[in-house]
XYZ file of C-alpha atoms in Angstrom:
736
model
C 76.160 9.356 -133.779
C 76.129 7.789 -137.230
C 75.480 9.590 -140.476
C 73.762 7.670 -143.239
C 74.884 9.506 -146.364
C 78.196 10.056 -148.113
C 80.260 12.994 -146.797
C 80.121 14.983 -150.026
C 76.374 15.436 -149.504
C 76.834 17.265 -146.225
C 76.225 20.920 -146.930
C 74.966 21.668 -150.408
C 72.535 18.909 -151.191
C 69.763 19.953 -153.560
C 67.133 21.798 -151.593
C 64.835 19.055 -150.270
C 61.212 18.992 -151.256
C 58.698 19.318 -148.397
C 57.632 16.002 -146.950
C 55.210 14.941 -144.214
C 56.693 15.211 -140.726
C 54.629 12.460 -139.160
C 57.012 9.647 -140.119
C 57.809 7.703 -136.948
C 61.401 8.161 -135.812
C 62.224 10.878 -138.378
C 62.438 14.627 -137.864
C 63.316 17.248 -140.447
C 63.359 21.007 -140.133
C 65.362 24.203 -139.810
C 67.620 24.960 -136.846
C 66.325 28.061 -135.079
C 68.975 28.285 -132.381
C 71.518 26.272 -130.417
C 70.544 26.046 -126.761
C 73.639 24.151 -125.678
C 76.626 22.461 -127.273
C 79.884 20.902 -126.157
C 82.589 20.455 -128.750
C 84.324 18.152 -126.279
C 81.575 15.565 -126.079
C 79.587 16.516 -129.176
C 76.406 16.751 -127.079
C 74.057 19.421 -128.412
C 70.597 20.785 -127.700
C 68.974 22.313 -130.790
C 65.669 24.110 -131.312
C 64.320 23.016 -134.699
C 61.302 24.429 -136.559
C 59.546 21.487 -138.198
C 57.535 22.335 -141.318
C 53.877 22.889 -140.533
C 54.426 23.393 -136.780
C 54.359 26.713 -134.940
C 56.461 25.730 -131.931
C 60.037 24.495 -132.449
C 60.973 21.018 -131.316
C 63.915 20.311 -128.989
C 66.461 17.909 -130.488
C 69.157 16.453 -128.219
C 72.014 14.004 -128.654
C 75.650 13.627 -129.647
C 75.420 15.422 -132.966
C 77.539 17.170 -135.590
C 77.588 20.976 -135.595
C 74.354 22.341 -137.068
C 74.309 26.157 -137.236
C 71.143 28.248 -137.144
C 69.562 28.417 -140.580
C 70.681 24.932 -141.595
C 68.175 22.167 -142.234
C 68.651 18.870 -140.453
C 67.309 15.379 -140.949
C 67.451 13.301 -137.780
C 66.422 9.813 -136.752
C 65.534 8.869 -133.189
C 62.488 8.981 -130.949
C 60.519 11.375 -128.784
C 60.738 11.225 -125.022
C 59.762 13.216 -121.941
C 62.433 14.858 -119.805
C 61.362 15.572 -116.211
C 62.902 19.035 -116.298
C 62.774 20.098 -119.943
C 59.677 18.335 -121.231
C 59.238 16.854 -124.714
C 62.497 16.154 -126.599
C 63.498 14.357 -129.770
C 66.464 12.185 -128.811
C 68.444 11.861 -132.034
C 70.561 8.838 -132.898
C 71.734 10.254 -136.236
C 71.657 13.708 -137.727
C 72.464 14.918 -141.215
C 73.069 18.611 -141.906
C 71.359 19.720 -145.122
C 71.512 22.949 -147.066
C 69.105 25.677 -145.906
C 65.860 25.602 -147.869
C 64.886 29.285 -147.562
C 66.640 32.550 -148.270
C 66.175 33.557 -144.647
C 67.724 30.249 -143.597
C 70.720 30.771 -145.909
C 71.211 34.254 -144.487
C 71.148 33.037 -140.880
C 73.354 30.086 -141.796
C 76.052 32.373 -143.194
C 75.876 34.846 -140.303
C 76.059 32.161 -137.593
C 79.823 32.522 -137.212
C 80.772 29.564 -139.387
C 82.745 31.793 -141.728
C 84.866 34.588 -140.219
C 84.296 37.762 -142.164
C 80.582 37.208 -142.773
C 78.339 38.868 -140.224
C 74.607 39.637 -140.502
C 75.132 42.677 -142.758
C 77.392 40.930 -145.256
C 75.266 37.783 -145.151
C 72.226 39.829 -146.216
C 74.154 41.490 -149.056
C 75.418 38.146 -150.336
C 71.981 36.519 -150.245
C 70.413 39.575 -151.900
C 72.994 39.249 -154.687
C 72.798 35.504 -155.350
C 69.543 34.299 -153.838
C 69.050 30.535 -153.831
C 72.359 30.069 -155.654
C 74.353 31.573 -152.754
C 75.781 28.301 -151.480
C 76.538 27.129 -155.018
C 78.515 30.343 -155.578
C 80.455 29.844 -152.349
C 81.223 26.263 -153.311
C 82.210 26.686 -156.939
C 82.769 30.382 -157.754
C 83.662 32.331 -154.599
C 85.422 34.943 -156.722
C 81.933 36.191 -157.684
C 81.653 37.629 -154.173
C 83.620 40.595 -155.535
C 80.325 41.696 -157.096
C 78.891 42.270 -153.607
C 79.178 45.875 -152.467
C 81.697 46.379 -149.678
C 83.546 43.076 -150.090
C 87.110 43.864 -151.100
C 89.557 41.442 -152.671
C 91.227 40.470 -149.381
C 87.910 39.815 -147.643
C 86.633 37.782 -150.622
C 89.774 35.623 -150.542
C 89.487 35.182 -146.770
C 85.833 34.184 -147.047
C 86.674 31.713 -149.807
C 89.371 30.061 -147.709
C 87.186 29.962 -144.605
C 84.241 28.482 -146.521
C 86.427 25.776 -148.073
C 87.808 24.897 -144.675
C 84.313 24.799 -143.194
C 83.111 22.518 -145.982
C 86.120 20.239 -145.555
C 85.754 20.028 -141.775
C 82.059 19.333 -142.220
C 82.789 16.521 -144.660
C 85.358 15.052 -142.281
C 82.892 15.293 -139.396
C 80.227 13.389 -141.253
C 82.695 10.831 -142.581
C 84.296 10.152 -139.197
C 81.040 10.103 -137.291
C 79.692 7.624 -139.759
C 82.489 5.394 -138.454
C 81.931 6.117 -134.775
C 84.336 9.015 -134.090
C 83.468 12.035 -131.955
C 83.298 15.670 -133.140
C 86.282 16.569 -130.932
C 88.352 13.817 -132.527
C 87.373 14.986 -136.003
C 88.621 18.477 -135.198
C 91.971 17.183 -133.921
C 92.406 15.016 -137.009
C 91.756 17.975 -139.276
C 94.229 20.146 -137.364
C 96.891 17.455 -137.739
C 96.395 16.492 -141.388
C 94.515 19.410 -142.962
C 93.073 18.797 -146.424
C 94.619 15.296 -146.523
C 92.665 14.150 -143.465
C 89.956 12.251 -145.330
C 92.416 10.354 -147.533
C 94.742 9.510 -144.635
C 91.970 8.207 -142.400
C 90.491 6.182 -145.255
C 93.789 4.639 -146.329
C 95.769 4.476 -143.065
C 93.461 4.787 -140.044
C 96.126 3.389 -137.717
C 98.229 6.490 -138.303
C 95.871 8.260 -135.922
C 97.272 6.343 -132.943
C 100.814 7.452 -133.797
C 100.329 10.915 -135.285
C 97.331 12.455 -133.481
C 98.024 13.258 -129.866
C 95.416 11.832 -127.494
C 94.202 9.098 -129.867
C 94.778 5.578 -128.570
C 95.183 2.397 -130.540
C 91.689 1.190 -129.598
C 90.088 4.277 -131.144
C 92.092 3.882 -134.349
C 91.300 0.160 -134.369
C 87.561 0.797 -134.117
C 87.733 3.229 -137.021
C 89.740 0.742 -139.051
C 87.229 -2.016 -138.376
C 84.379 0.297 -139.383
C 86.253 1.107 -142.600
C 86.376 -2.596 -143.398
C 89.934 -3.502 -142.407
C 89.700 -7.090 -141.123
C 90.951 -8.075 -137.700
C 93.526 -10.447 -139.179
C 94.929 -7.992 -141.741
C 98.726 -7.542 -141.956
C 98.212 -3.775 -141.729
C 96.586 -4.146 -138.304
C 99.403 -6.351 -137.022
C 102.049 -3.919 -138.257
C 100.177 -0.998 -136.693
C 100.061 -2.921 -133.412
C 103.847 -3.421 -133.443
C 104.467 0.282 -134.096
C 101.993 1.254 -131.392
C 103.633 -0.952 -128.759
C 107.060 0.390 -129.739
C 105.663 3.919 -129.386
C 104.287 3.076 -125.927
C 107.684 1.706 -124.945
C 109.329 5.021 -125.850
C 106.680 6.956 -123.916
C 107.726 4.971 -120.834
C 111.291 6.191 -121.367
C 112.816 3.199 -123.154
C 114.906 3.609 -126.284
C 114.461 0.032 -127.490
C 112.522 -3.149 -126.827
C 113.757 -6.705 -126.955
C 112.147 -8.398 -129.930
C 110.669 -11.274 -127.917
C 108.993 -8.893 -125.456
C 107.744 -6.678 -128.290
C 106.115 -9.624 -130.072
C 104.483 -10.889 -126.878
C 103.104 -7.467 -125.914
C 101.715 -6.881 -129.421
C 100.121 -10.321 -129.511
C 98.349 -9.582 -126.226
C 97.183 -6.165 -127.454
C 95.760 -7.500 -130.723
C 94.638 -10.856 -129.314
C 96.292 -12.589 -132.242
C 98.878 -15.411 -132.634
C 102.560 -14.746 -132.055
C 103.277 -15.921 -135.604
C 101.136 -13.112 -137.019
C 103.132 -10.519 -135.077
C 106.453 -12.090 -136.084
C 105.416 -11.745 -139.726
C 104.483 -8.101 -139.100
C 107.886 -7.408 -137.542
C 109.665 -8.971 -140.515
C 107.609 -6.895 -142.930
C 108.361 -3.677 -141.031
C 112.064 -4.539 -141.022
C 112.035 -5.211 -144.774
C 110.285 -1.891 -145.395
C 112.840 -0.167 -143.110
C 110.135 1.259 -140.874
C 111.877 -0.168 -137.793
C 115.404 -1.456 -137.225
C 116.832 -4.455 -135.383
C 120.187 -4.165 -133.628
C 121.193 -7.486 -132.095
C 118.086 -8.756 -130.311
C 116.615 -5.261 -129.865
C 114.037 -3.433 -131.968
C 114.242 0.362 -132.337
C 112.313 3.061 -134.112
C 114.496 4.550 -136.833
C 114.690 7.898 -135.042
C 115.813 6.566 -131.663
C 118.327 4.145 -133.159
C 119.906 6.918 -135.202
C 119.943 9.277 -132.202
C 121.635 6.725 -129.934
C 124.248 5.757 -132.524
C 125.026 9.395 -133.441
C 125.252 10.515 -129.806
C 127.695 7.736 -128.959
C 129.835 8.407 -132.024
C 129.974 12.161 -131.376
C 130.919 11.708 -127.715
C 133.698 9.308 -128.653
C 134.932 11.779 -131.263
C 135.065 14.551 -128.656
C 136.868 12.328 -126.154
C 139.469 11.376 -128.736
C 140.365 14.990 -129.457
C 142.639 16.067 -126.607
C 142.938 19.761 -125.901
C 144.652 21.067 -122.762
C 143.759 24.423 -121.251
C 146.401 26.226 -119.239
C 146.123 28.562 -116.265
C 144.365 26.175 -113.856
C 146.226 27.673 -110.909
C 145.479 31.169 -112.095
C 141.789 30.281 -112.479
C 141.634 28.951 -108.915
C 143.304 32.092 -107.580
C 141.064 34.378 -109.636
C 137.953 32.538 -108.443
C 139.028 32.962 -104.817
C 139.772 36.649 -105.372
C 136.387 37.412 -106.963
C 134.193 35.228 -104.760
C 136.087 34.828 -101.510
C 135.572 31.049 -101.723
C 138.337 28.535 -101.136
C 138.051 25.440 -103.330
C 138.658 22.072 -101.664
C 140.646 19.230 -103.191
C 137.786 17.639 -105.174
C 136.715 21.044 -106.504
C 140.259 21.832 -107.632
C 140.322 18.420 -109.286
C 137.153 19.366 -111.164
C 138.865 22.470 -112.560
C 141.847 20.378 -113.626
C 139.565 17.864 -115.373
C 137.712 20.682 -117.135
C 141.094 21.888 -118.414
C 142.262 18.449 -119.539
C 139.124 16.871 -121.062
C 136.794 18.010 -123.811
C 133.880 16.355 -121.952
C 133.317 16.427 -118.189
C 130.483 15.318 -115.913
C 129.831 16.918 -112.513
C 127.253 15.098 -110.396
C 126.033 15.186 -106.812
C 123.059 15.839 -104.578
C 121.796 19.071 -103.023
C 124.164 21.296 -101.077
C 127.385 19.751 -102.398
C 128.556 22.705 -104.461
C 127.583 21.970 -108.069
C 126.886 25.672 -108.657
C 130.255 26.606 -107.156
C 131.966 24.226 -109.591
C 130.097 25.795 -112.525
C 131.223 29.276 -111.481
C 134.824 28.131 -111.042
C 134.864 26.406 -114.449
C 133.450 29.592 -115.970
C 136.462 31.455 -114.549
C 138.767 28.927 -116.233
C 136.970 29.267 -119.571
C 136.986 33.071 -119.324
C 140.758 33.078 -118.848
C 141.051 30.814 -121.903
C 138.908 33.345 -123.814
C 136.280 30.747 -124.652
C 132.804 31.846 -125.605
C 130.556 29.952 -123.168
C 126.875 29.031 -123.580
C 124.916 28.182 -120.423
C 121.849 26.049 -120.945
C 119.327 23.737 -119.274
C 116.400 21.577 -120.446
C 113.594 23.766 -119.017
C 112.895 27.459 -118.686
C 112.861 27.311 -114.896
C 116.168 25.452 -114.740
C 117.742 27.938 -117.168
C 116.467 30.844 -115.069
C 117.985 29.336 -111.893
C 121.294 28.799 -113.707
C 121.327 32.432 -114.830
C 120.591 33.655 -111.304
C 123.310 31.438 -109.792
C 126.036 32.492 -112.239
C 125.080 36.058 -113.109
C 125.298 35.085 -116.812
C 122.707 34.676 -119.534
C 121.286 31.158 -119.815
C 118.636 29.678 -122.051
C 116.827 26.423 -122.736
C 118.367 23.833 -125.004
C 115.544 24.327 -127.501
C 116.298 28.050 -127.691
C 120.063 27.487 -127.855
C 119.636 25.056 -130.745
C 117.053 27.320 -132.449
C 114.159 24.894 -132.737
C 111.997 25.556 -135.806
C 108.355 24.513 -135.186
C 107.575 24.627 -138.903
C 110.069 21.882 -139.741
C 110.139 20.145 -136.357
C 113.947 20.327 -136.364
C 116.781 22.443 -134.984
C 118.463 25.102 -137.078
C 121.746 24.503 -135.254
C 123.392 21.266 -136.404
C 126.691 19.925 -137.769
C 126.247 22.067 -140.882
C 125.476 25.185 -138.834
C 127.207 24.550 -135.498
C 126.810 26.680 -132.401
C 129.105 29.677 -132.069
C 130.578 28.613 -128.741
C 133.883 27.385 -127.412
C 132.233 25.655 -124.434
C 128.743 24.510 -123.451
C 127.697 23.996 -119.823
C 124.443 22.055 -119.386
C 122.721 22.072 -116.001
C 120.060 19.542 -114.875
C 121.400 17.055 -117.414
C 119.486 14.187 -115.782
C 116.400 15.678 -117.452
C 117.826 15.647 -120.976
C 116.287 12.898 -123.170
C 118.260 11.046 -125.814
C 117.030 12.902 -128.900
C 117.714 16.319 -127.346
C 121.195 15.183 -126.287
C 121.787 13.969 -129.845
C 120.726 17.355 -131.234
C 123.098 19.175 -128.862
C 126.046 16.929 -129.724
C 125.283 17.306 -133.428
C 125.455 21.105 -133.138
C 128.581 21.171 -130.961
C 131.594 22.635 -132.782
C 134.495 20.198 -133.129
C 136.709 22.428 -131.020
C 134.160 23.031 -128.243
C 134.194 21.655 -124.702
C 131.156 20.157 -122.981
C 130.400 20.149 -119.246
C 127.358 18.163 -118.109
C 126.085 18.950 -114.620
C 123.292 17.106 -112.822
C 122.173 14.771 -110.077
C 122.368 11.217 -111.426
C 120.422 9.897 -108.426
C 117.267 11.720 -109.503
C 114.721 10.089 -111.771
C 115.757 10.029 -115.443
C 114.257 12.229 -118.152
C 110.573 12.184 -119.033
C 111.493 11.429 -122.655
C 113.305 8.287 -123.858
C 116.774 7.563 -122.541
C 118.890 7.946 -119.411
C 121.694 9.993 -120.939
C 123.521 11.225 -117.827
C 123.387 7.813 -116.162
C 124.481 6.004 -119.334
C 127.488 8.263 -119.935
C 128.614 7.810 -116.326
C 128.083 4.034 -116.466
C 130.160 3.780 -119.636
C 133.308 4.766 -117.741
C 134.562 6.668 -120.801
C 133.994 10.227 -119.550
C 135.708 11.854 -116.541
C 133.222 12.181 -113.670
C 133.480 14.463 -110.635
C 131.234 13.109 -107.839
C 130.508 15.694 -105.175
C 129.514 14.296 -101.775
C 130.608 16.809 -99.155
C 127.837 19.060 -97.840
C 129.197 22.592 -97.556
C 128.753 24.961 -94.684
C 126.038 26.985 -96.386
C 123.867 23.828 -96.593
C 124.893 22.114 -93.361
C 122.067 23.722 -91.409
C 119.427 22.625 -93.904
C 117.355 19.706 -92.710
C 116.121 19.308 -96.290
C 119.673 18.727 -97.545
C 120.507 16.490 -94.583
C 117.406 14.346 -95.056
C 117.931 14.110 -98.818
C 121.336 12.570 -98.145
C 119.868 10.282 -95.469
C 117.294 9.041 -97.988
C 120.062 8.558 -100.571
C 121.821 6.253 -98.100
C 118.604 4.364 -97.265
C 118.100 5.986 -93.860
C 114.750 7.298 -92.660
C 114.380 11.094 -92.725
C 114.167 12.887 -89.405
C 111.176 15.182 -89.028
C 111.096 18.260 -86.801
C 108.420 19.324 -84.354
C 109.095 23.001 -83.755
C 107.562 25.897 -85.672
C 109.755 27.291 -88.412
C 111.575 24.031 -89.134
C 112.224 22.939 -92.728
C 111.368 19.230 -92.747
C 108.356 17.480 -91.235
C 107.175 13.876 -91.302
C 103.467 13.419 -90.545
C 102.363 9.846 -89.959
C 99.112 9.054 -91.753
C 98.019 5.518 -92.571
C 94.939 5.782 -94.819
C 94.106 7.802 -97.932
C 91.351 9.626 -96.037
C 93.784 10.666 -93.289
C 96.364 11.810 -95.849
C 93.772 13.829 -97.788
C 92.546 15.539 -94.604
C 96.145 16.408 -93.729
C 96.829 17.875 -97.194
C 93.643 19.932 -97.024
C 94.501 21.302 -93.582
C 98.093 22.079 -94.533
C 97.152 24.009 -97.652
C 94.181 25.906 -96.300
C 95.364 26.655 -92.748
C 98.737 25.582 -91.412
C 101.117 26.539 -94.240
C 99.604 29.979 -95.058
C 99.416 30.918 -91.364
C 102.555 29.252 -90.030
C 104.974 29.838 -92.923
C 103.442 32.769 -94.816
C 103.495 30.801 -98.068
C 100.863 31.094 -100.780
C 99.097 27.700 -101.114
C 98.977 27.938 -104.925
C 102.114 29.819 -105.946
C 104.495 28.481 -103.301
C 103.274 24.962 -102.520
C 103.394 21.881 -104.753
C 101.862 18.530 -103.874
C 103.970 15.706 -105.345
C 102.543 12.204 -105.460
C 103.962 8.918 -106.805
C 100.949 8.118 -109.006
C 98.388 9.734 -111.286
C 95.431 7.583 -110.268
C 93.976 6.414 -106.983
C 92.486 8.333 -104.052
C 95.827 10.051 -103.328
C 96.883 10.307 -106.964
C 97.366 13.554 -108.885
C 93.970 13.430 -110.619
C 91.896 13.042 -107.442
C 94.022 15.513 -105.475
C 93.660 18.160 -108.184
C 89.879 17.931 -108.029
C 89.997 18.275 -104.250
C 92.491 21.147 -104.188
C 90.778 23.090 -106.973
C 87.526 22.942 -104.989
C 89.336 24.123 -101.849
C 91.664 26.746 -103.307
C 89.806 28.004 -106.382
C 86.075 27.248 -106.162
C 83.601 28.345 -108.872
C 82.939 32.068 -109.123
C 79.962 33.281 -111.187
C 81.705 36.418 -112.454
C 84.851 34.668 -113.680
C 83.317 31.729 -115.534
C 84.986 28.464 -116.405
C 85.859 26.222 -119.322
C 85.008 22.540 -119.219
C 87.043 19.818 -120.898
C 85.626 16.361 -120.309
C 85.478 15.901 -116.545
C 87.894 18.805 -115.916
C 87.082 22.453 -115.246
C 89.519 25.317 -115.775
C 88.988 28.606 -113.935
C 90.821 31.903 -113.696
C 93.578 31.429 -111.137
C 94.000 27.675 -111.643
C 97.509 26.261 -111.642
C 97.955 24.127 -114.774
C 100.610 22.024 -116.492
C 101.361 21.407 -120.169
C 101.321 17.685 -121.029
C 103.198 17.606 -124.314
C 105.746 19.565 -126.292
C 103.886 22.158 -128.355
C 106.512 23.735 -130.552
C 104.080 26.144 -132.189
C 103.337 27.695 -128.803
C 106.907 27.135 -127.535
C 105.491 25.389 -124.467
C 106.926 22.078 -123.354
C 105.960 18.972 -121.438
C 105.965 19.798 -117.707
C 105.768 23.602 -118.021
C 103.513 25.074 -115.317
C 101.463 28.277 -115.399
C 98.363 30.060 -114.115
C 95.095 30.614 -115.992
C 94.581 34.369 -116.437
C 91.325 34.466 -118.411
C 88.592 32.133 -119.644
C 85.752 32.429 -122.128
C 83.131 29.764 -121.495
C 81.209 30.520 -124.694
C 84.148 30.028 -127.049
C 85.857 27.439 -124.809
C 89.075 29.422 -124.838
C 91.471 30.369 -122.094
C 94.821 32.080 -121.586
C 97.664 30.755 -119.427
C 100.636 32.735 -118.158
C 103.889 30.753 -118.220
C 106.535 32.828 -116.437
C 106.530 36.053 -118.483
C 104.543 34.748 -121.484
C 100.819 34.447 -122.044
C 99.642 31.569 -124.240
C 96.125 31.165 -125.671
C 94.377 27.785 -125.818
C 91.289 26.992 -127.883
C 88.937 24.104 -127.121
C 90.887 21.520 -129.131
C 94.132 22.455 -127.311
C 92.700 21.887 -123.850
C 93.584 18.183 -123.851
C 97.185 19.357 -123.510
C 96.457 20.958 -120.124
C 95.808 19.454 -116.696
C 95.364 20.988 -113.282
C 98.674 21.131 -111.400
C 97.925 21.781 -107.735
C 99.199 18.224 -107.461
C 101.451 16.473 -109.936
C 103.423 13.271 -110.199
C 106.974 13.198 -108.855
C 108.170 12.265 -112.357
C 106.694 15.494 -113.746
C 108.479 17.589 -111.097
C 111.962 16.825 -112.412
C 114.148 19.889 -112.809
C 111.721 22.105 -110.903
C 112.078 23.626 -107.452
C 109.312 24.906 -105.206
C 109.383 26.848 -101.928
C 107.359 24.041 -100.343
C 106.507 20.470 -101.332
C 104.005 18.099 -99.731
C 104.679 14.439 -100.511
C 102.134 11.713 -99.629
C 103.718 8.246 -99.423
C 101.188 5.476 -98.706
C 101.042 1.726 -99.117
C 98.609 2.275 -102.021
C 101.634 3.655 -103.919
C 103.753 0.534 -103.391
C 104.113 -0.258 -107.123
C 105.947 3.031 -107.676
C 107.877 3.365 -104.426
C 111.663 3.517 -104.607
C 114.499 5.361 -102.951
C 115.311 7.591 -105.909
C 111.614 8.487 -106.343
C 111.491 9.707 -102.738
C 114.879 11.389 -103.125
C 113.693 13.249 -106.229
C 110.555 14.473 -104.439
C 112.391 15.709 -101.357
C 115.050 17.557 -103.357
C 112.348 19.617 -105.116
C 111.686 21.617 -101.929
C 113.745 24.744 -101.147
C 112.288 26.041 -97.862
C 109.866 23.422 -96.576
C 109.281 19.691 -97.141
C 106.390 17.807 -95.559
C 106.177 14.023 -95.909
C 102.764 12.532 -95.188
C 103.740 8.916 -94.818
C 102.592 5.519 -93.727
C 105.635 4.105 -91.849
C 105.514 0.876 -93.853
C 105.324 2.739 -97.179
C 108.297 4.874 -96.183
C 110.263 1.755 -95.266
C 109.351 0.152 -98.596
C 110.594 3.199 -100.503
C 113.879 3.328 -98.617
C 114.484 -0.405 -99.077
C 113.904 -0.347 -102.850
C 117.302 0.608 -104.236
C 116.514 0.017 -107.900
C 117.037 2.823 -110.322
C 114.200 3.379 -112.737
C 114.921 0.813 -115.416
C 115.479 2.197 -118.907
C 116.148 -0.015 -121.909
C 119.035 1.737 -123.678
C 122.407 0.815 -125.193
C 124.183 4.155 -125.072
C 126.503 3.027 -122.267
C 127.263 -0.190 -124.147
C 128.027 1.709 -127.361
C 130.406 4.030 -125.509
C 132.163 1.121 -123.782
C 132.592 -0.724 -127.081
C 133.774 2.367 -128.910
C 130.877 2.416 -131.383
């Protein structure tokens, strides 16, 4: 959809004089009603009364919002639809000011401006007549003259009208350069009143600052705005975009040569052009080079600060006494006898300001945490227990009988500033911090924790280093261990409580590169089903979720079962499996309705996952919940995350995906009563031992592998850890 007039002409153009309607390809008239509209796609069906005609015409196309009462001017052509008959298929549409008092009244009462309903719209039009829109534009304070409109309502109407006018101008401006209505709304939400200026002057900022906007979209807008393909600005934007993509894949840095090559391929431009862009960005201090590596400023600072703070902690020796007393007290209160390695862990916690405890399932990490807590209690240290996610923090609290919270809550994240209130100027009030599931902690969050750690505090990092690293940039737990600078307690012995678990036993077999052993009998914990094709695997997943698991194990197929797959795409990827499982487990229901977002449908009862950190809603990447209500008309829904309900409007829905199935990467730090894991040869690009290990260790009561024997062998043979480009370990080794 392309508009053909400047944006400032969008709403209050002078009332147009009547003109003949017989001009080929042109239609002008007043919107009577909206038959259908999708803010996602921008597709709308309008009924428009053309001057001189009794019956309204049907206008269809990807169009800007045109409320009832508004006049429109559209270009396009008439056609016949087999089902709906004669339609004007619009290529462009311009929203004009209403030309009649009745039109102005309906325009104002259409819901565009909260606070103006039919009654108030009539009073306003009665008071100002044809000058109503001019008053709203230039003198909204005059609304105080309208009976019943108090000062607060007048101010609210003025703000809402200004916002409506601004959004309308942005819509026309962006659509004139090929953007969609949904994109225009997201841009306005991100930049507010500055949106027009930012898009005009720096269109490539959209790819970095507006979630869900790719470089290609920003590039098309830039080209439409007249920025040439060989401009330095485009090359610099390409470098920043590639560096941003690198961080989204978990890397902290990128080697300069690889960065230049990747950017050159993206922009289809010479390497020399990209080299010049890199030099310019370095001179302007928008990126930083350290050796042969290029960093964003934020990640370079985070890595350097984290290393320096860890080294500072390690250099400050502080010995705690009463190790023997702590061991005895722990035995007295729990009845548990600590073995040699566990006693060594207590001794290390007493001797070192920083300690790492790592190991797989069933090896006693929780026991170590409880024993260290006994030591810290005897030393009268105030201890904070924390974890990266809400679920992990809840499990930590249940295991220890103490309060635990997320790292974001511990550090008092402020969504208004995008920063943490706790820092080196306002450190945490704690003598010791114990962090569980540390493998999930990305670099910037680790940096924030270390920054807020009091100089006298102790730090215990607990996690399974053999799991996949964090979703965000960095591999903090792995890097600290690899540096050799921090004491590490590696737990390997499986304790009696876990010895009977086939899940624990098979997790350790996988860790050693051995094939898992599946059971045959009913009531077992671990099964391996051989399936060789995607169709066979899909049929098995369907049967398990709809019949065998609910009947044989008394588990709810939505609440208790999670399908974990190596990939997002493909016939046995998360996207395709979610469509299948939603149809099987939560089909459409006429009384409950649904909300559509692109090709996705959300219904009451759907299991969903948050895709990005949303600090305003205090919902984070990977959080899972259930949809509790939907409103198809307003495209809104509500999701319950644990004990909280969170509302989503139409422009927020891009942050949600169905979560009956999810990628193994997204499952980090979570546990489920049952997991189903398809492993096929189609997944070969992603297959590795630690990927399979991570998936299997997510299950608490039941694990079912649906595997092609060759794919399983490939996964077990691939011993690589997920590669992350970082230099934290190197900085720690070198003492800087």
